[in-house]
mmCIF file of C-alpha atoms in Angstrom:
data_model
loop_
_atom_site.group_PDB
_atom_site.id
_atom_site.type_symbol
_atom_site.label_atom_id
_atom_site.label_comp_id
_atom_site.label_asym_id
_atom_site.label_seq_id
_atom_site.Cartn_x
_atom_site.Cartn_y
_atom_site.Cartn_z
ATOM 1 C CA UNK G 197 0.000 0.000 0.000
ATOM 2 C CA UNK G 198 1.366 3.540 -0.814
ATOM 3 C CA UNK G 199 -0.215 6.523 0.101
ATOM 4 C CA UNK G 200 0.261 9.843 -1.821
ATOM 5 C CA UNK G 201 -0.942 13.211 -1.790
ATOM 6 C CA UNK G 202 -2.237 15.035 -5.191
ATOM 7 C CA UNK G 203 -3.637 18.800 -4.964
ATOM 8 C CA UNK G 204 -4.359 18.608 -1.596
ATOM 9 C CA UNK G 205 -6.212 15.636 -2.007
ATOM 10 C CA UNK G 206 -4.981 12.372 -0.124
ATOM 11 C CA UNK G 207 -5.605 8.981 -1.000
ATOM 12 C CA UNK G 208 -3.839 5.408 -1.173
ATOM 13 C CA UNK G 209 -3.405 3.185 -3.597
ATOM 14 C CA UNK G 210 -3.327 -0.917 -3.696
ATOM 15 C CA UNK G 211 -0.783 -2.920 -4.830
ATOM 16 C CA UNK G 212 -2.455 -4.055 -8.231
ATOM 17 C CA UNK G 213 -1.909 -0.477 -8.753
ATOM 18 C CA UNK G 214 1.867 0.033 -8.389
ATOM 19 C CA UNK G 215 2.753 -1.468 -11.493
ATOM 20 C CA UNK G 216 0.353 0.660 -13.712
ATOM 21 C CA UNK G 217 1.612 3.742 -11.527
ATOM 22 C CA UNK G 218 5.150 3.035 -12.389
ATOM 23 C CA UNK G 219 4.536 2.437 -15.958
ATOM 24 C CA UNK G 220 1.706 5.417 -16.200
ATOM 25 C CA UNK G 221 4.307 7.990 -15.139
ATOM 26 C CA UNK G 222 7.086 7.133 -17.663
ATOM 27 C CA UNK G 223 4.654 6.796 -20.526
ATOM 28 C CA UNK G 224 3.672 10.881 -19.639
ATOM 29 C CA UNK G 225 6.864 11.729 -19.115
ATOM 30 C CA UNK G 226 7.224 10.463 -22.565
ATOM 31 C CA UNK G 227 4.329 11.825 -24.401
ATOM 32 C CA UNK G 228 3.252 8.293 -25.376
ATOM 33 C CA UNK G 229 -0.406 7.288 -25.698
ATOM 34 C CA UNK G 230 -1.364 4.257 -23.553
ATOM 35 C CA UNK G 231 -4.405 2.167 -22.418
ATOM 36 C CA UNK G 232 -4.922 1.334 -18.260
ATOM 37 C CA UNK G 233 -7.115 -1.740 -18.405
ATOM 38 C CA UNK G 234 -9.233 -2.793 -15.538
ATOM 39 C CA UNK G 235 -13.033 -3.094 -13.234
ATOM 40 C CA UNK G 236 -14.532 -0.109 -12.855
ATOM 41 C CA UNK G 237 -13.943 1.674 -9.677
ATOM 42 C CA UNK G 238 -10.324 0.250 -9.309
ATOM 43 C CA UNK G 239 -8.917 3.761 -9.207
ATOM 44 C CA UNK G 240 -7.635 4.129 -12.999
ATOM 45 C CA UNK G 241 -8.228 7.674 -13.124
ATOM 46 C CA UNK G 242 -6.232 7.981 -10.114
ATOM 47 C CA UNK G 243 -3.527 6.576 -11.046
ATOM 48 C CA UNK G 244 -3.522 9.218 -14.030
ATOM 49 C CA UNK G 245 -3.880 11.932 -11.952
ATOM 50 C CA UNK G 246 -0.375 10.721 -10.115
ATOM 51 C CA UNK G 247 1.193 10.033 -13.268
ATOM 52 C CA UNK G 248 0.397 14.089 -14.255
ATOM 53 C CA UNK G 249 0.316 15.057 -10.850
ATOM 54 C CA UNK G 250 4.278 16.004 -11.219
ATOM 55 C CA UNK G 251 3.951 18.132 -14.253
ATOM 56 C CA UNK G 252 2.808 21.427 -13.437
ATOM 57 C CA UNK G 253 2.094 22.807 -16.907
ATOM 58 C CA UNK G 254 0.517 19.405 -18.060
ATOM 59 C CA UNK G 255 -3.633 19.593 -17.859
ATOM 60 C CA UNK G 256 -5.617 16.859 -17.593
ATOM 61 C CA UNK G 257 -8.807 16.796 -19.389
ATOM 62 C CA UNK G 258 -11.342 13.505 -19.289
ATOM 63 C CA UNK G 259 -13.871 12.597 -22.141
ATOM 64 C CA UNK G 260 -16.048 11.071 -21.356
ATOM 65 C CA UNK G 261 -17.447 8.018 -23.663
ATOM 66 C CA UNK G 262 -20.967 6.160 -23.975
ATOM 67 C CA UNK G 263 -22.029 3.663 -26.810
ATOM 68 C CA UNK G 264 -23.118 6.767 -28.646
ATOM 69 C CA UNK G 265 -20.270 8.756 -28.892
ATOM 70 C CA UNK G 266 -19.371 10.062 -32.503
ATOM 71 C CA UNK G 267 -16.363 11.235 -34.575
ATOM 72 C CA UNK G 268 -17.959 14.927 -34.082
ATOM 73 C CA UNK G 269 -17.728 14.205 -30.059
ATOM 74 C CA UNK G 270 -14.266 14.008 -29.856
ATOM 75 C CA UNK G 271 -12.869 16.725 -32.655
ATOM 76 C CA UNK G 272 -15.600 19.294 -30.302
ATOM 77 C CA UNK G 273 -13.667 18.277 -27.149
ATOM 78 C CA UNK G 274 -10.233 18.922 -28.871
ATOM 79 C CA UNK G 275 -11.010 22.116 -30.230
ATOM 80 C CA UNK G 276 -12.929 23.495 -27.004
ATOM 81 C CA UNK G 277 -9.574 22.400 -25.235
ATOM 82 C CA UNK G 278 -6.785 23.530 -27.598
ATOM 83 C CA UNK G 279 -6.548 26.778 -30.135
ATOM 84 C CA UNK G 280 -5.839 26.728 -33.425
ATOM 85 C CA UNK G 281 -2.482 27.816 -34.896
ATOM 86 C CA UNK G 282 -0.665 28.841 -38.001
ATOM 87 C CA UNK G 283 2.605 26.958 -38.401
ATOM 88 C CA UNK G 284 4.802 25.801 -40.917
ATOM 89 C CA UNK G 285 3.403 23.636 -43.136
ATOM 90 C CA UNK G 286 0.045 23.759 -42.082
ATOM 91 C CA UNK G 287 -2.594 24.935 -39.331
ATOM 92 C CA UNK G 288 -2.311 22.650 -36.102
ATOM 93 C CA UNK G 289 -4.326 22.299 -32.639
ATOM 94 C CA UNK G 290 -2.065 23.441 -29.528
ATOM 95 C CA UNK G 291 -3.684 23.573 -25.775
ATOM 96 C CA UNK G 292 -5.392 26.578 -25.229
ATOM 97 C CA UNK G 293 -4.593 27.156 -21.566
ATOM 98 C CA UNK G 294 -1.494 25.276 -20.449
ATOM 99 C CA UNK G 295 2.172 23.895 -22.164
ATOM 100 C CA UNK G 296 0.683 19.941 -22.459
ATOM 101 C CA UNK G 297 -2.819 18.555 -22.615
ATOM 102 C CA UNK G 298 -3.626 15.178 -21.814
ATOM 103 C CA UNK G 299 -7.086 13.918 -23.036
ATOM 104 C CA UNK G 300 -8.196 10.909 -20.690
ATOM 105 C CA UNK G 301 -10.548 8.940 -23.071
ATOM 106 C CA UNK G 302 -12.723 7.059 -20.579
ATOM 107 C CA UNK G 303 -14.763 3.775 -21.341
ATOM 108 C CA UNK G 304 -13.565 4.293 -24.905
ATOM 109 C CA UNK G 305 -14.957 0.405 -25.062
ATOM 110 C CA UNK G 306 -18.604 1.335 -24.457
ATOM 111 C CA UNK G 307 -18.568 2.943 -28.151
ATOM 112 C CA UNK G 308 -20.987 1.009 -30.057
ATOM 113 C CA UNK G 309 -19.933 -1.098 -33.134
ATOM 114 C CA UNK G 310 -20.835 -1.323 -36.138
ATOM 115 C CA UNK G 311 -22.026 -5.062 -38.112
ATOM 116 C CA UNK G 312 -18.111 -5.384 -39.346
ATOM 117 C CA UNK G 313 -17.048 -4.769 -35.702
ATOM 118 C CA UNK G 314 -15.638 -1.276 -36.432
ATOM 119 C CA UNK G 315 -15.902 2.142 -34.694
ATOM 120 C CA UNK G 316 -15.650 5.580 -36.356
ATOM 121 C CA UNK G 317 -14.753 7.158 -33.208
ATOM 122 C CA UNK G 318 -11.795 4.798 -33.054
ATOM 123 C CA UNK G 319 -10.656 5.183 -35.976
ATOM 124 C CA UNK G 320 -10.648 8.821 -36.127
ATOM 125 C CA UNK G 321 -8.317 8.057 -32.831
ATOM 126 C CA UNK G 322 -6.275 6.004 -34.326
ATOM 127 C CA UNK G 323 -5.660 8.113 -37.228
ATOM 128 C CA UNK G 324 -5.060 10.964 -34.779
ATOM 129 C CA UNK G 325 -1.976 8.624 -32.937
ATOM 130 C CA UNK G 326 -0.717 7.425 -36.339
ATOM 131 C CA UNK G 327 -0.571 10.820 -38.489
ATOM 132 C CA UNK G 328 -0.602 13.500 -35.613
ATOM 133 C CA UNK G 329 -3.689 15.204 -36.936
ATOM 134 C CA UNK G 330 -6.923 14.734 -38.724
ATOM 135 C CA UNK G 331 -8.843 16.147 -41.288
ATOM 136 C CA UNK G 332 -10.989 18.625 -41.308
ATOM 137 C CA UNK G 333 -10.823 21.648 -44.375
ATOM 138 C CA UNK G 334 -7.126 19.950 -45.226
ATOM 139 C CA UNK G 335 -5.250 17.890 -42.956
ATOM 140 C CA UNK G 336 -4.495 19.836 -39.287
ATOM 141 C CA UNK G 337 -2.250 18.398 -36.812
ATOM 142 C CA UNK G 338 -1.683 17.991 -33.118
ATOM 143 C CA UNK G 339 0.533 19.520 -31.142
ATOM 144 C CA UNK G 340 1.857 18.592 -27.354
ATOM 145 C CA UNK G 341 -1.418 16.775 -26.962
ATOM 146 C CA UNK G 342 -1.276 12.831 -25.564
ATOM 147 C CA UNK G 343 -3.798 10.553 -25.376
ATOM 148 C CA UNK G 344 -4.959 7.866 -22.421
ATOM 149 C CA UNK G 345 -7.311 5.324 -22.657
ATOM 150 C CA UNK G 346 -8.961 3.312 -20.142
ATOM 151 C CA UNK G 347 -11.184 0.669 -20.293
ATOM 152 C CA UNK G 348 -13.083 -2.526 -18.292
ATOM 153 C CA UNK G 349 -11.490 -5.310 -20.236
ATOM 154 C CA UNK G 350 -14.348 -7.571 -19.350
ATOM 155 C CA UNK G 351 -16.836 -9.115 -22.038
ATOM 156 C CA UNK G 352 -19.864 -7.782 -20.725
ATOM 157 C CA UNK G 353 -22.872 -6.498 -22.473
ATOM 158 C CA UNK G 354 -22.243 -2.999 -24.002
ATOM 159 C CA UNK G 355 -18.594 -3.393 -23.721
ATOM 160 C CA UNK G 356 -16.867 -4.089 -26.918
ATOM 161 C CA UNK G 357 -13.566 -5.580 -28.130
ATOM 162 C CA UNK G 358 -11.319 -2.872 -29.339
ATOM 163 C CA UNK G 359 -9.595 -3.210 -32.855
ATOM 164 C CA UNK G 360 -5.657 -4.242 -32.795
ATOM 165 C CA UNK G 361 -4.598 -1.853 -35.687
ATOM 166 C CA UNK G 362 -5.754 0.529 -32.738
ATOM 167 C CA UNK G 363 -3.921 -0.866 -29.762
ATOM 168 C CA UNK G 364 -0.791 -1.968 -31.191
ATOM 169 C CA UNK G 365 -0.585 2.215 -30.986
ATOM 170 C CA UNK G 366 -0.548 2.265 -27.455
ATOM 171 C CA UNK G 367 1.222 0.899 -24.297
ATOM 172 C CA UNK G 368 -0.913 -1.097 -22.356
ATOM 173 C CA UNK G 369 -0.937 -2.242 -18.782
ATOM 174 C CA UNK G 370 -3.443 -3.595 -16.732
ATOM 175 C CA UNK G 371 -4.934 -3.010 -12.926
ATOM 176 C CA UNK G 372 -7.117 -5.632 -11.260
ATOM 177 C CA UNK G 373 -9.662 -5.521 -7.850
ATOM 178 C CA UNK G 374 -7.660 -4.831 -4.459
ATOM 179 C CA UNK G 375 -6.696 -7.895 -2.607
ATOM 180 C CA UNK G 376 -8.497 -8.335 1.205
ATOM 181 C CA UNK G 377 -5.207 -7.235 2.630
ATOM 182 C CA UNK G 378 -5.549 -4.034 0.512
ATOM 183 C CA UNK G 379 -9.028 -2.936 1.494
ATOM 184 C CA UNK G 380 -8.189 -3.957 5.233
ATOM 185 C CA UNK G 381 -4.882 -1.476 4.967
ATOM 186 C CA UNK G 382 -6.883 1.227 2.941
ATOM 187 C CA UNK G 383 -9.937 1.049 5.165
ATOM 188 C CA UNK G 384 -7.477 1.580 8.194
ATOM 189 C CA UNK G 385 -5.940 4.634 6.265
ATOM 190 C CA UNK G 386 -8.797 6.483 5.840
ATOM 191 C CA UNK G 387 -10.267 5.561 9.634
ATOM 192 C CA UNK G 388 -7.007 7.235 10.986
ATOM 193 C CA UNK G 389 -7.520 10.461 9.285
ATOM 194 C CA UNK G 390 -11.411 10.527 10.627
ATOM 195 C CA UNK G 391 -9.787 10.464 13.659
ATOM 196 C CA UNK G 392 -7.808 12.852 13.435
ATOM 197 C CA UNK G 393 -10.791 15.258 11.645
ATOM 198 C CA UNK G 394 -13.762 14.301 14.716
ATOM 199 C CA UNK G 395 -13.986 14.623 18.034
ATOM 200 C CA UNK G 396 -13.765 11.079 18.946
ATOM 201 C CA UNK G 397 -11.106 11.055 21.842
ATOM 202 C CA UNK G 398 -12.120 7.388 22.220
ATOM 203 C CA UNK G 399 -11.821 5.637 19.040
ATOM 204 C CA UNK G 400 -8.606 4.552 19.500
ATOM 205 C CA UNK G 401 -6.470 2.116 17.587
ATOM 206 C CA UNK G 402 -7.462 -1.095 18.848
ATOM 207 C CA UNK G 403 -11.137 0.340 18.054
ATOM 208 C CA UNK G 404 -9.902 1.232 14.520
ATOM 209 C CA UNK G 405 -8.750 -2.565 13.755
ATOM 210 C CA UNK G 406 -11.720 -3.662 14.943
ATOM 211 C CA UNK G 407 -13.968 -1.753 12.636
ATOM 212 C CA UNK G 408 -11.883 -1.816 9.426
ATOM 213 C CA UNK G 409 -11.873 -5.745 10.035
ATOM 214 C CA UNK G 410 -15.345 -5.603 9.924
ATOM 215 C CA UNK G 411 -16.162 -3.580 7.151
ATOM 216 C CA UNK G 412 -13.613 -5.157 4.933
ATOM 217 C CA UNK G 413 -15.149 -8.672 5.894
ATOM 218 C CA UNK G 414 -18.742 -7.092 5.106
ATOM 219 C CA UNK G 415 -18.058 -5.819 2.339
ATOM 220 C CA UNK G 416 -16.282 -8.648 0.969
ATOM 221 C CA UNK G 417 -19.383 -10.740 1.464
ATOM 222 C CA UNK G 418 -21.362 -8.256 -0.094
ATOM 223 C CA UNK G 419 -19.051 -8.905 -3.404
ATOM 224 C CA UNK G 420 -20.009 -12.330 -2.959
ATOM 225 C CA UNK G 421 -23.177 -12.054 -2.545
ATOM 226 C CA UNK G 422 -23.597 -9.689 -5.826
ATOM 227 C CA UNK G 423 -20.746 -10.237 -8.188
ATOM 228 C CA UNK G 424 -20.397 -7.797 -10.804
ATOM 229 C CA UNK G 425 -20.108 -10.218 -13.461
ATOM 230 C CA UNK G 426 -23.525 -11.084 -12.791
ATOM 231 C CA UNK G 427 -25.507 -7.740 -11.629
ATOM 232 C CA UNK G 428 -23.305 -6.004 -14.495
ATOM 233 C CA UNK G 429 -23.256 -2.054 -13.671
ATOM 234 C CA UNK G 430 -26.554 -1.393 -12.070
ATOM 235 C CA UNK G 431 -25.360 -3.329 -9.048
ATOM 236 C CA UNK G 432 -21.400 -2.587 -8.815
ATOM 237 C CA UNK G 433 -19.302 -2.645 -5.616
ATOM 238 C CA UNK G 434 -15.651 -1.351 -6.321
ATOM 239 C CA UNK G 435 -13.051 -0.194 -4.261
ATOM 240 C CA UNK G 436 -14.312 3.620 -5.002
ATOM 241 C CA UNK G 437 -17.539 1.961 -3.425
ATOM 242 C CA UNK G 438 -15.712 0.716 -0.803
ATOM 243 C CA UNK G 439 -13.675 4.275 0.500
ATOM 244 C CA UNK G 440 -17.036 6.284 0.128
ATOM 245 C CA UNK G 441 -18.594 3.736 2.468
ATOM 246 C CA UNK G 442 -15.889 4.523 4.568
ATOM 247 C CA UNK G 443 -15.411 8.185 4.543
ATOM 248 C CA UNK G 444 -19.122 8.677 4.929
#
């Protein structure tokens, strides 16, 4: 378990999560597009926001995707997000209001298919990572702008597969559901700062151990009892489900 600080904002992260951290931050560092695989609610987006955290002109910008997402979606993000330039050789999209931009394409799996299993919105992406621009009056390109992806990664209904000529673009690692140990050590994390925050003079540690044991144990059997893979979406427990529990 490692527990960070972003913004002001505190939080910890599990050790499924390490590995994509690592790998997150020198991809960034980089520029280089890249996909973070795993369940919903397994703190993805967080692990982002570290990766960026230690880049202060770098903004981070999330689109959000849904099976109907178009082509015309995405280009209207860019261009709310960047301004357009005159440069040599052509017009080209810089960010509007900081050095970098990175665009955090999220779900970019719920996009529906077509009957040949392809997706417009996808390819527009990939052309976008391939040729540094798109088209639109003449060819305009892309400038200090990277690209991250997440998705599921489970075959569920609504979630489609996504097309290699479109991955083999990207770096991909993958994040998977916090071990017991992890939600135990989290749980106890976030107890400690309540704590510290309310005027309980009594809850001391012992009290603490007690109670994150519990909940962890609950909420593990409420997992069990309701597994995402069958309740799908309208019925999901994640670890984000698990620290709001928590906090609140």
């Amino acid at each position: 378990l490692v527990h960070h600080n972003i913004k002001g904002k505190s939080f910890s992260l599990a050790s499924s999560a390490i590995d994509a951290l690592y790998y997150a931050r020198e991809w960034v560092a980089r520029g280089d597009p890249f996909l973070l695989v795993g369940p919903q609610g397994c703190g993805k987006e967080t692990v982002i926001d570290y990766a960026c955290s230690g880049d202060r002109g770098l903004e981070l910008s999330t689109f959000h995707c849904d099976k109907f997402t178009q082509p015309s979606d995405l280009l209207k993000h860019i261009k709310r997000k960047c301004v357009l330039d005159s440069a040599f050789g052509g017009q080209v999209y810089r960010p509007r209001a900081s050095s970098k931009l990175i665009i955090v394409v999220k779900d970019v799996d719920l996009i529906k298919t077509d009957e040949y299993g392809t997706c417009s919105t996808v390819s527009l992406l990939q052309f976008i990572l391939k040729y540094g621009g798109f088209h639109s009056n003449g060819f305009v390109r892309v400038e200090r702008i990277l690209f991250a992806f997440t998705i599921n990664g489970t075959f569920v209904p609504g979630r489609h597969l996504l097309c290699k000529r479109f991955t083999s673009l990207l770096h991909i690692t993958a994040m998977d559901c916090p071990t017991g140990d992890d939600l135990l050590r989290i749980c106890l994390d976030l107890l400690k700062k309540l704590s510290i925050r309310l005027p309980l003079s009594d809850f001391r540690a012992l009290d603490q151990c007690k109670l994150a044991t519990v909940m962890k144990e609950t909420f593990e059997e409420i997992c069990n009892t309701f597994p995402n893979r069958l309740h799908g979406e309208s019925c999901l427990f994640s670890l984000r489900t698990f620290c709001s529990w928590v906090r609140n």
